[in-house]
PDB file of C-alpha atoms and ligand atoms in Angstrom:
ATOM      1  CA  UNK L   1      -1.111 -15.439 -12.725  1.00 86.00           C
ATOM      2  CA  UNK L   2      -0.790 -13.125  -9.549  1.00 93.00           C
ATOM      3  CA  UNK L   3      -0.352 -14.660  -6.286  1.00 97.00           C
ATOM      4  CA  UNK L   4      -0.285 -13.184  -3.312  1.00 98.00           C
ATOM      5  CA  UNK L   5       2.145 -13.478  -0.104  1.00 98.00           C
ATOM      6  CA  UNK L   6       3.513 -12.396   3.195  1.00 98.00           C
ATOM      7  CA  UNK L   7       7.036 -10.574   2.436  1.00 98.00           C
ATOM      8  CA  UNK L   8       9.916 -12.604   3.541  1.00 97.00           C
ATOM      9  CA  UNK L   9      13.029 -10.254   4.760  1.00 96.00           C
ATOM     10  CA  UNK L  10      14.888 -10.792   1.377  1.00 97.00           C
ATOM     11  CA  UNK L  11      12.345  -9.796  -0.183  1.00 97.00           C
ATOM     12  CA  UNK L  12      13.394  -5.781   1.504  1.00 98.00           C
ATOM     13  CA  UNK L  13      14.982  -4.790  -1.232  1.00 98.00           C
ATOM     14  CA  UNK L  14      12.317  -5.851  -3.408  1.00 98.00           C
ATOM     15  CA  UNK L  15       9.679  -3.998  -1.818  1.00 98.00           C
ATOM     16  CA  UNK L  16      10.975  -0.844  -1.306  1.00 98.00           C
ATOM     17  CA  UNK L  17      11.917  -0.561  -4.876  1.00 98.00           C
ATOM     18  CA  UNK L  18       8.521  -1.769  -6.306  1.00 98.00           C
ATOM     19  CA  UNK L  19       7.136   1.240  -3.711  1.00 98.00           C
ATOM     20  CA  UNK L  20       9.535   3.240  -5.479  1.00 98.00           C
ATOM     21  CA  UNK L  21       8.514   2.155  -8.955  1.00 98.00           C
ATOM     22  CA  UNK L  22       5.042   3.061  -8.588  1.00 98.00           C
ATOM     23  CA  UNK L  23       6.016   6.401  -6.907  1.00 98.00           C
ATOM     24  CA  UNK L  24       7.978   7.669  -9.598  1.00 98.00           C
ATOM     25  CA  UNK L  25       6.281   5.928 -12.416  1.00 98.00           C
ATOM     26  CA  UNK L  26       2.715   6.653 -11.541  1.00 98.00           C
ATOM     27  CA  UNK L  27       2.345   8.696  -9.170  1.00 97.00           C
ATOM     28  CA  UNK L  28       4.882  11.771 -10.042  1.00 97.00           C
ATOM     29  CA  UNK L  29       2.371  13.249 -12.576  1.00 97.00           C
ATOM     30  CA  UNK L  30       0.304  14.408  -9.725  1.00 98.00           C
ATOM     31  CA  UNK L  31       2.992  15.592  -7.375  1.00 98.00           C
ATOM     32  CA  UNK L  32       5.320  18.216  -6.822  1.00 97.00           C
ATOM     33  CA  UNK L  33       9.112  17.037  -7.301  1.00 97.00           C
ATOM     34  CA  UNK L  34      10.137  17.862  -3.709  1.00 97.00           C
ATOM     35  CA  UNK L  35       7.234  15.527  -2.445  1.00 98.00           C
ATOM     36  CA  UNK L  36       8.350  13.053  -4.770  1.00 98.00           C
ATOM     37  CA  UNK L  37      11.811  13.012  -3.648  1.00 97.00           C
ATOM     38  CA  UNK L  38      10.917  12.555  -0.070  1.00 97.00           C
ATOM     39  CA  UNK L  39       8.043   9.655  -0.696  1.00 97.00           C
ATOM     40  CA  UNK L  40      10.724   7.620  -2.984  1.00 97.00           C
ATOM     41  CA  UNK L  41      14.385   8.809  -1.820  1.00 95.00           C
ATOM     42  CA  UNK L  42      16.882   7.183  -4.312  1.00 95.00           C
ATOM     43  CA  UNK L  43      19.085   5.171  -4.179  1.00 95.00           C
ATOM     44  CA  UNK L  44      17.396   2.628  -2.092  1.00 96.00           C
ATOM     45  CA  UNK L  45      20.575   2.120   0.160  1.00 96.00           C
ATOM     46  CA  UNK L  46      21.250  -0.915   2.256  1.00 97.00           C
ATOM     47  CA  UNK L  47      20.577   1.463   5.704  1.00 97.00           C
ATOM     48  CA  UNK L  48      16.622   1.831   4.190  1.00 96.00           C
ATOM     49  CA  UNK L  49      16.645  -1.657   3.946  1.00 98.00           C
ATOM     50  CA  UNK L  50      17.400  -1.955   7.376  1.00 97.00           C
ATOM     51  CA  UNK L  51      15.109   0.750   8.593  1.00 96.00           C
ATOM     52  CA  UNK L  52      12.462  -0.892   6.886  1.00 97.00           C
ATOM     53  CA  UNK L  53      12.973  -3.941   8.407  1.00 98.00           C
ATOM     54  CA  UNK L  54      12.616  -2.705  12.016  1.00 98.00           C
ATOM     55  CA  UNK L  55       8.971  -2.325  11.276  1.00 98.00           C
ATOM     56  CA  UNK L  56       8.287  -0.617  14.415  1.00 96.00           C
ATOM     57  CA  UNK L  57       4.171  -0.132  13.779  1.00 96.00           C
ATOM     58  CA  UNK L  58       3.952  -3.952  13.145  1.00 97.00           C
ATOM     59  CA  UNK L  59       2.584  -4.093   9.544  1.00 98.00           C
ATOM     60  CA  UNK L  60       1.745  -6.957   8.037  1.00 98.00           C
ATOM     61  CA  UNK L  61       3.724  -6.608   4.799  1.00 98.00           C
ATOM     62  CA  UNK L  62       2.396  -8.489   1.251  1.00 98.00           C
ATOM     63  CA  UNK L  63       4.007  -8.581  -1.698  1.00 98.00           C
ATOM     64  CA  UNK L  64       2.524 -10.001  -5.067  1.00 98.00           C
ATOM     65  CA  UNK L  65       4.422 -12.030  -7.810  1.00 98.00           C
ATOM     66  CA  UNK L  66       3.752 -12.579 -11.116  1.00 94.00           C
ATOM     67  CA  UNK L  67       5.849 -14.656 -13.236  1.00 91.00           C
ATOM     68  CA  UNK L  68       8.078 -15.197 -10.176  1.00 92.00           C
ATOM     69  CA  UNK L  69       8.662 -11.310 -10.224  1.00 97.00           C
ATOM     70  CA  UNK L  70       7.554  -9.139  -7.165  1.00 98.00           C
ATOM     71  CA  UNK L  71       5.745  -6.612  -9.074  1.00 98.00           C
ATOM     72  CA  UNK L  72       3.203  -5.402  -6.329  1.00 98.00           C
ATOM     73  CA  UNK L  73       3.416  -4.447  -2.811  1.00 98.00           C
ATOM     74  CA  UNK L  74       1.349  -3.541   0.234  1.00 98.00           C
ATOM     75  CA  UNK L  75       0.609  -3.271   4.254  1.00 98.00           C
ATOM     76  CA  UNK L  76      -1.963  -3.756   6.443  1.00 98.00           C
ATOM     77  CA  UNK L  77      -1.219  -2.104  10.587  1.00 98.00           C
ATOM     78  CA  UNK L  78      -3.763  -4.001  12.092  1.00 97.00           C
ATOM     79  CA  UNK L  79      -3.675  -2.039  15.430  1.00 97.00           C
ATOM     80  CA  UNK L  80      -4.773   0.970  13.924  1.00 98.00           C
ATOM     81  CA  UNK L  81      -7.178  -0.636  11.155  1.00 98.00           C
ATOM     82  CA  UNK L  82      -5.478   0.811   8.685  1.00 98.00           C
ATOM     83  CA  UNK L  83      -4.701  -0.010   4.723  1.00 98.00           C
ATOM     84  CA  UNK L  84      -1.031   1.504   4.983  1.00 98.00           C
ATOM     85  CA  UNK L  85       0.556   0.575   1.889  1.00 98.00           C
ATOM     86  CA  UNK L  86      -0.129  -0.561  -2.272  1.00 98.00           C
ATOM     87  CA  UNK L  87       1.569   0.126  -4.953  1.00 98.00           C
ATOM     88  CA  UNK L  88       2.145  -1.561  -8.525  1.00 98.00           C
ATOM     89  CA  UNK L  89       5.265  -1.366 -10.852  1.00 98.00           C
ATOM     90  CA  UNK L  90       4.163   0.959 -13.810  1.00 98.00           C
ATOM     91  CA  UNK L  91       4.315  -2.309 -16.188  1.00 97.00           C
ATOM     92  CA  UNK L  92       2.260  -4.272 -13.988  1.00 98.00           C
ATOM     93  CA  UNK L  93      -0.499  -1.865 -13.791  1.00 97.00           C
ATOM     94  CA  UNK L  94      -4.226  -2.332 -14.770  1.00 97.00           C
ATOM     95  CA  UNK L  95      -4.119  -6.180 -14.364  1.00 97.00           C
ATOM     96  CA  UNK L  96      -5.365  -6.668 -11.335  1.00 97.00           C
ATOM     97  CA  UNK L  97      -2.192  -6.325  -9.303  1.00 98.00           C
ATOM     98  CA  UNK L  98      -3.567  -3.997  -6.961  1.00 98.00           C
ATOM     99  CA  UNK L  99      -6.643  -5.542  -6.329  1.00 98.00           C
ATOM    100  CA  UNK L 100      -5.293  -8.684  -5.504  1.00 98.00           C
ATOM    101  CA  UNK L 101      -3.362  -6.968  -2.505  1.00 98.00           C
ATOM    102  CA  UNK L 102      -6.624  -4.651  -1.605  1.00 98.00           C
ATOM    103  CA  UNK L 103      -8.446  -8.214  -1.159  1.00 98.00           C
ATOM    104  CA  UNK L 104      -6.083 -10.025   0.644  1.00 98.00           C
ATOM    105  CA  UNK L 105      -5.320  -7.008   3.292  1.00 98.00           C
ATOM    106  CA  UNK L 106      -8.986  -6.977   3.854  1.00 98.00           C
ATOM    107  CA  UNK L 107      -9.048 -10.308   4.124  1.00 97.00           C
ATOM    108  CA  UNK L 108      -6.395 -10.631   6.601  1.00 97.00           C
ATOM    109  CA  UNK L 109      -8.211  -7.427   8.447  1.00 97.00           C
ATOM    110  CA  UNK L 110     -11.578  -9.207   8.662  1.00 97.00           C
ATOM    111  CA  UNK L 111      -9.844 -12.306  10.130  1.00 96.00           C
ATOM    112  CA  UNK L 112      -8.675 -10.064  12.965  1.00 95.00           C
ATOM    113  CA  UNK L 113     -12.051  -8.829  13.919  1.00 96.00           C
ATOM    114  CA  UNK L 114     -11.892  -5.288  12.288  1.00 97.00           C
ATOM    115  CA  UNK L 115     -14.741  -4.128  11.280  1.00 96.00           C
ATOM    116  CA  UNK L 116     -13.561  -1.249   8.789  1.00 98.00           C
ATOM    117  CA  UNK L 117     -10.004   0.108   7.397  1.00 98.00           C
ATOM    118  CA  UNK L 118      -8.829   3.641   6.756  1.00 98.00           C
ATOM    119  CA  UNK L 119      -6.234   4.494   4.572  1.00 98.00           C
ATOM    120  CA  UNK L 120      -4.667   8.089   3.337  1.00 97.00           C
ATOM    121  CA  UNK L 121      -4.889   7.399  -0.541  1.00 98.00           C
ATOM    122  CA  UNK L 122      -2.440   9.444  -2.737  1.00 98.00           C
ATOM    123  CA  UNK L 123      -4.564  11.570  -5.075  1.00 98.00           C
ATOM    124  CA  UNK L 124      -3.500   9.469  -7.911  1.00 98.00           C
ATOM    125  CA  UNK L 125      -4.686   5.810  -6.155  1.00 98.00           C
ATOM    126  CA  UNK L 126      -8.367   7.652  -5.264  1.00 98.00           C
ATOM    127  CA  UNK L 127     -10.375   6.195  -8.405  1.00 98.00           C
ATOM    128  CA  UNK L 128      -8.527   2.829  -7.737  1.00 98.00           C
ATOM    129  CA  UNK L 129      -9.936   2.735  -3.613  1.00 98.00           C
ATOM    130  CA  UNK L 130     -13.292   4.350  -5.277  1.00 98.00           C
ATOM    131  CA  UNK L 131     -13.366   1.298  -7.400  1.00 98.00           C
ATOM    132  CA  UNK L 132     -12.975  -1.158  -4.303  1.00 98.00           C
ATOM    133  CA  UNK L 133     -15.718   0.934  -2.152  1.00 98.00           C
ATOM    134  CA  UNK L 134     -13.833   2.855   0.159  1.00 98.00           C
ATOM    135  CA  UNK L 135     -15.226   6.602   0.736  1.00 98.00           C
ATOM    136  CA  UNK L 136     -13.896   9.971   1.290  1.00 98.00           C
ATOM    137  CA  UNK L 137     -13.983  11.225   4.573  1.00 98.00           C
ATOM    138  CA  UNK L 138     -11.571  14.251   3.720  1.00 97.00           C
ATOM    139  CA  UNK L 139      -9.584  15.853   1.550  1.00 98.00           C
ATOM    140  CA  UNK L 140      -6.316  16.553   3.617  1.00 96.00           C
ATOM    141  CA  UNK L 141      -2.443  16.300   3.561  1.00 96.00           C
ATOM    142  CA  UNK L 142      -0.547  12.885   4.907  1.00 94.00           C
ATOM    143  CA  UNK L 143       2.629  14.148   6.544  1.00 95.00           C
ATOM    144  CA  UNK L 144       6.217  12.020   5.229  1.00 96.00           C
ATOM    145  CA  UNK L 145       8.628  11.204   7.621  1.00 91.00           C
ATOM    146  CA  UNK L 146      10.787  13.621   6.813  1.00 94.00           C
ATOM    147  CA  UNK L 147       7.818  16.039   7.995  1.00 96.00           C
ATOM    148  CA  UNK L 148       7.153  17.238   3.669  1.00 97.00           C
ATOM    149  CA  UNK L 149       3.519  17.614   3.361  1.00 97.00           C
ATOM    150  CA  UNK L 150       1.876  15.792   0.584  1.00 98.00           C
ATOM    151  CA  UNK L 151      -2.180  15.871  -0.767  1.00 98.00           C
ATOM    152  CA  UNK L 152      -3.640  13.069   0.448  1.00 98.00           C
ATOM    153  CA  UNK L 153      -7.325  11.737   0.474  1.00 98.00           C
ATOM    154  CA  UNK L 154      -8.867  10.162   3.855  1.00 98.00           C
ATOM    155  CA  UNK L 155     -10.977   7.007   3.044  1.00 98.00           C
ATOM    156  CA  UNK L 156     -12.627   4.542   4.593  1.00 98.00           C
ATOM    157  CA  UNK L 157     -14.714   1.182   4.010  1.00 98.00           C
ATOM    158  CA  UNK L 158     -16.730  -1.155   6.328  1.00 98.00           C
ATOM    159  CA  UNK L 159     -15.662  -4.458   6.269  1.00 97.00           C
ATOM    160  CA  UNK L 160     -18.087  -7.209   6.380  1.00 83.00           C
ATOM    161  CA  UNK L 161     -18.492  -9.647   9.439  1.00 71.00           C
ATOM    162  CA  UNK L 162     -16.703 -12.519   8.700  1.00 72.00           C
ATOM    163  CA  UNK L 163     -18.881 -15.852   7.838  1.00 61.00           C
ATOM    164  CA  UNK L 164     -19.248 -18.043  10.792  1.00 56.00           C
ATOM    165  CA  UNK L 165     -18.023 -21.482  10.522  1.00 58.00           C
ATOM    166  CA  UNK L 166     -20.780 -23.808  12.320  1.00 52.00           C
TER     167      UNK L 166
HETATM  168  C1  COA M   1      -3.206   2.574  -7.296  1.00 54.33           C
HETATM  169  C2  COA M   1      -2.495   1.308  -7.775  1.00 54.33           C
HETATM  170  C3  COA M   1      -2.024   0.491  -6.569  1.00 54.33           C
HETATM  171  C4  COA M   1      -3.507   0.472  -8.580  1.00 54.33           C
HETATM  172  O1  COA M   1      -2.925  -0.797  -8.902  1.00 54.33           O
HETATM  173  P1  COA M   1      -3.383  -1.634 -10.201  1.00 54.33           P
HETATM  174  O2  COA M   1      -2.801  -2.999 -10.100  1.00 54.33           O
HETATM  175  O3  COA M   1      -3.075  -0.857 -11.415  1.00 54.33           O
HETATM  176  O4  COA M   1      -4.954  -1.671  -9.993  1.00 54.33           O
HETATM  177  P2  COA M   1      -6.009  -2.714 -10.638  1.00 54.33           P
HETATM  178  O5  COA M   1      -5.533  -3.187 -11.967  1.00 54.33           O
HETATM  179  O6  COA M   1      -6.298  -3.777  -9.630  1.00 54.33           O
HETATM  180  O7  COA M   1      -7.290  -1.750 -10.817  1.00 54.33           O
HETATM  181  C5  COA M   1      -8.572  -2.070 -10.315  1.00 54.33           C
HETATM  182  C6  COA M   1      -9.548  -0.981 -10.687  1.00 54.33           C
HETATM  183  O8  COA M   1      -9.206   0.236  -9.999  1.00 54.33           O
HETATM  184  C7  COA M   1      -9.489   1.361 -10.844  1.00 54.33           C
HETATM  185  N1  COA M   1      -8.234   2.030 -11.211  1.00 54.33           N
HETATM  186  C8  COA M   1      -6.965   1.603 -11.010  1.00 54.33           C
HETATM  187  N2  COA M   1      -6.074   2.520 -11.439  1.00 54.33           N
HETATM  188  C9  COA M   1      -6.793   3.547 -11.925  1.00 54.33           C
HETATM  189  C10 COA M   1      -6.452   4.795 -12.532  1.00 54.33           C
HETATM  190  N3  COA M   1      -5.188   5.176 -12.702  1.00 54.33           N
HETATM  191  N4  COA M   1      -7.452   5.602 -12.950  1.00 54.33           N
HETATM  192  C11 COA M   1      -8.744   5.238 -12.792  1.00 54.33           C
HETATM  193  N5  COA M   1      -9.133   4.076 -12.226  1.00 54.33           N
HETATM  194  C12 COA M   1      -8.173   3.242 -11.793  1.00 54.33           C
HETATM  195  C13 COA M   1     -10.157   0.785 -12.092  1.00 54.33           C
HETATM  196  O9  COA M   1     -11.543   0.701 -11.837  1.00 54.33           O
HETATM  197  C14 COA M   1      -9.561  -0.604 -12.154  1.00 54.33           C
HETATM  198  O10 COA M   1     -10.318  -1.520 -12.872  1.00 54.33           O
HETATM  199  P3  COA M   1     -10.135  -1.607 -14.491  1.00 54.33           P
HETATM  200  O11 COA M   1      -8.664  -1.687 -14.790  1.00 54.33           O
HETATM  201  O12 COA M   1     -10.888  -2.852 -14.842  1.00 54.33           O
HETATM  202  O13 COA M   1     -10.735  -0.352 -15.036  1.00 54.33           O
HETATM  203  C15 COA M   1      -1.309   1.659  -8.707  1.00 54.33           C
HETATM  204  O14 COA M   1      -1.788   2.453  -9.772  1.00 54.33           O
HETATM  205  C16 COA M   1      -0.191   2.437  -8.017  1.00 54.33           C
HETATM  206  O15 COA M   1       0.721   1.831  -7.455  1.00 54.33           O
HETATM  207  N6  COA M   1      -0.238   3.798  -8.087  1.00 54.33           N
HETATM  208  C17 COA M   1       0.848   4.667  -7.655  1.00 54.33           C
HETATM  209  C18 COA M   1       1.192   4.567  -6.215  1.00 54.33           C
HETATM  210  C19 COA M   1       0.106   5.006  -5.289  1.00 54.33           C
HETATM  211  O16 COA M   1      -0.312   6.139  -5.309  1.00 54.33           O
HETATM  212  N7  COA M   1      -0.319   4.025  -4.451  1.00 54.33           N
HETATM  213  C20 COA M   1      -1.260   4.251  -3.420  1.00 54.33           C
HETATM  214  C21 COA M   1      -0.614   4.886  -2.245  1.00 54.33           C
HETATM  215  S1  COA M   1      -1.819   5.364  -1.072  1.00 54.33           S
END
């Protein structure tokens, strides 16, 4: 069973290396090499960790566990209503990993008060967002931090209003 769950600081590590996972194990096929060095720099060294832990845009960071195992990942930055982050291990793929996350982001969304999240998809995740009825507003590139272009696809969805508790 897959559960999903706010990311707990030692749980860093863990994170960055299922983002890494899914980088290099699913996503490569579509990407230059350059762009995948830059998206998933290896080794995942402790000064990442600690970068990644400063969390200066505030995301609200999930990770899902099956079997114990953190085999999914992903991010919701509510200030800019925006699906940031999820990614699944390669062996953990096509069970439902990923849309546990995708639910419980917009979940968490809704129960702020958005109304609709945006998210740059890689090309490969596209079908996957299809699938959970986000749209394409453009074809474009998403810009790494260390300022490598990468193909990207602008999406968005409409959330519905939350149910009001009489
Ligand atoms: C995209 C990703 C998160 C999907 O996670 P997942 O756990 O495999 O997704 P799910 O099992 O919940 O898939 C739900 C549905 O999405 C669609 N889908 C998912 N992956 C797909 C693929 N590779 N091709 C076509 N459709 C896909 C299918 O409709 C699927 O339902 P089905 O398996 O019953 O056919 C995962 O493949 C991944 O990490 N990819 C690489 C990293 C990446 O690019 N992440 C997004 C960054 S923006």
């Amino acid at each position: 069973m897959t559960t999903v769950r706010e990311l707990r600081p030692a749980d860093a590590r863990a994170f960055l290396e299922v983002h890494h996972a899914a980088v290099r194990g699913l996503a490569a096929k579509d990407y230059p090499q350059a762009v995948i060095d830059d998206w998933a720099p290896l080794p995942v060294t402790d000064k990442a960790v600690e970068r990644f832990l400063l969390n200066p845009d505030k995301e609200i960071r999930l990770v899902a566990e099956h079997d114990g195992k953190i085999v999914g990942i992903g991010a919701l930055v509510v200030g800019k209503a925006e699906l940031r982050a999820c990614y699944v291990t390669p062996g953990a793929s096509r069970k439902g990993v990923g849309s546990a996350l995708v639910r419980e982001i917009e979940r968490l969304a809704q129960e702020r008060g958005l109304g609709f999240l945006e998210l740059d998809s890689s090309v490969t995740a596209e079908p996957f967002y299809l699938a959970h009825g986000y749209e394409v507003r453009e074809r474009g590139e998403h810009i790494l931090r260390s300022g490598q272009a990468m193909a990207c696809v602008k999406m968005v969805k409409s959330l519905q209003p939350r149910a009001q508790h009489l």
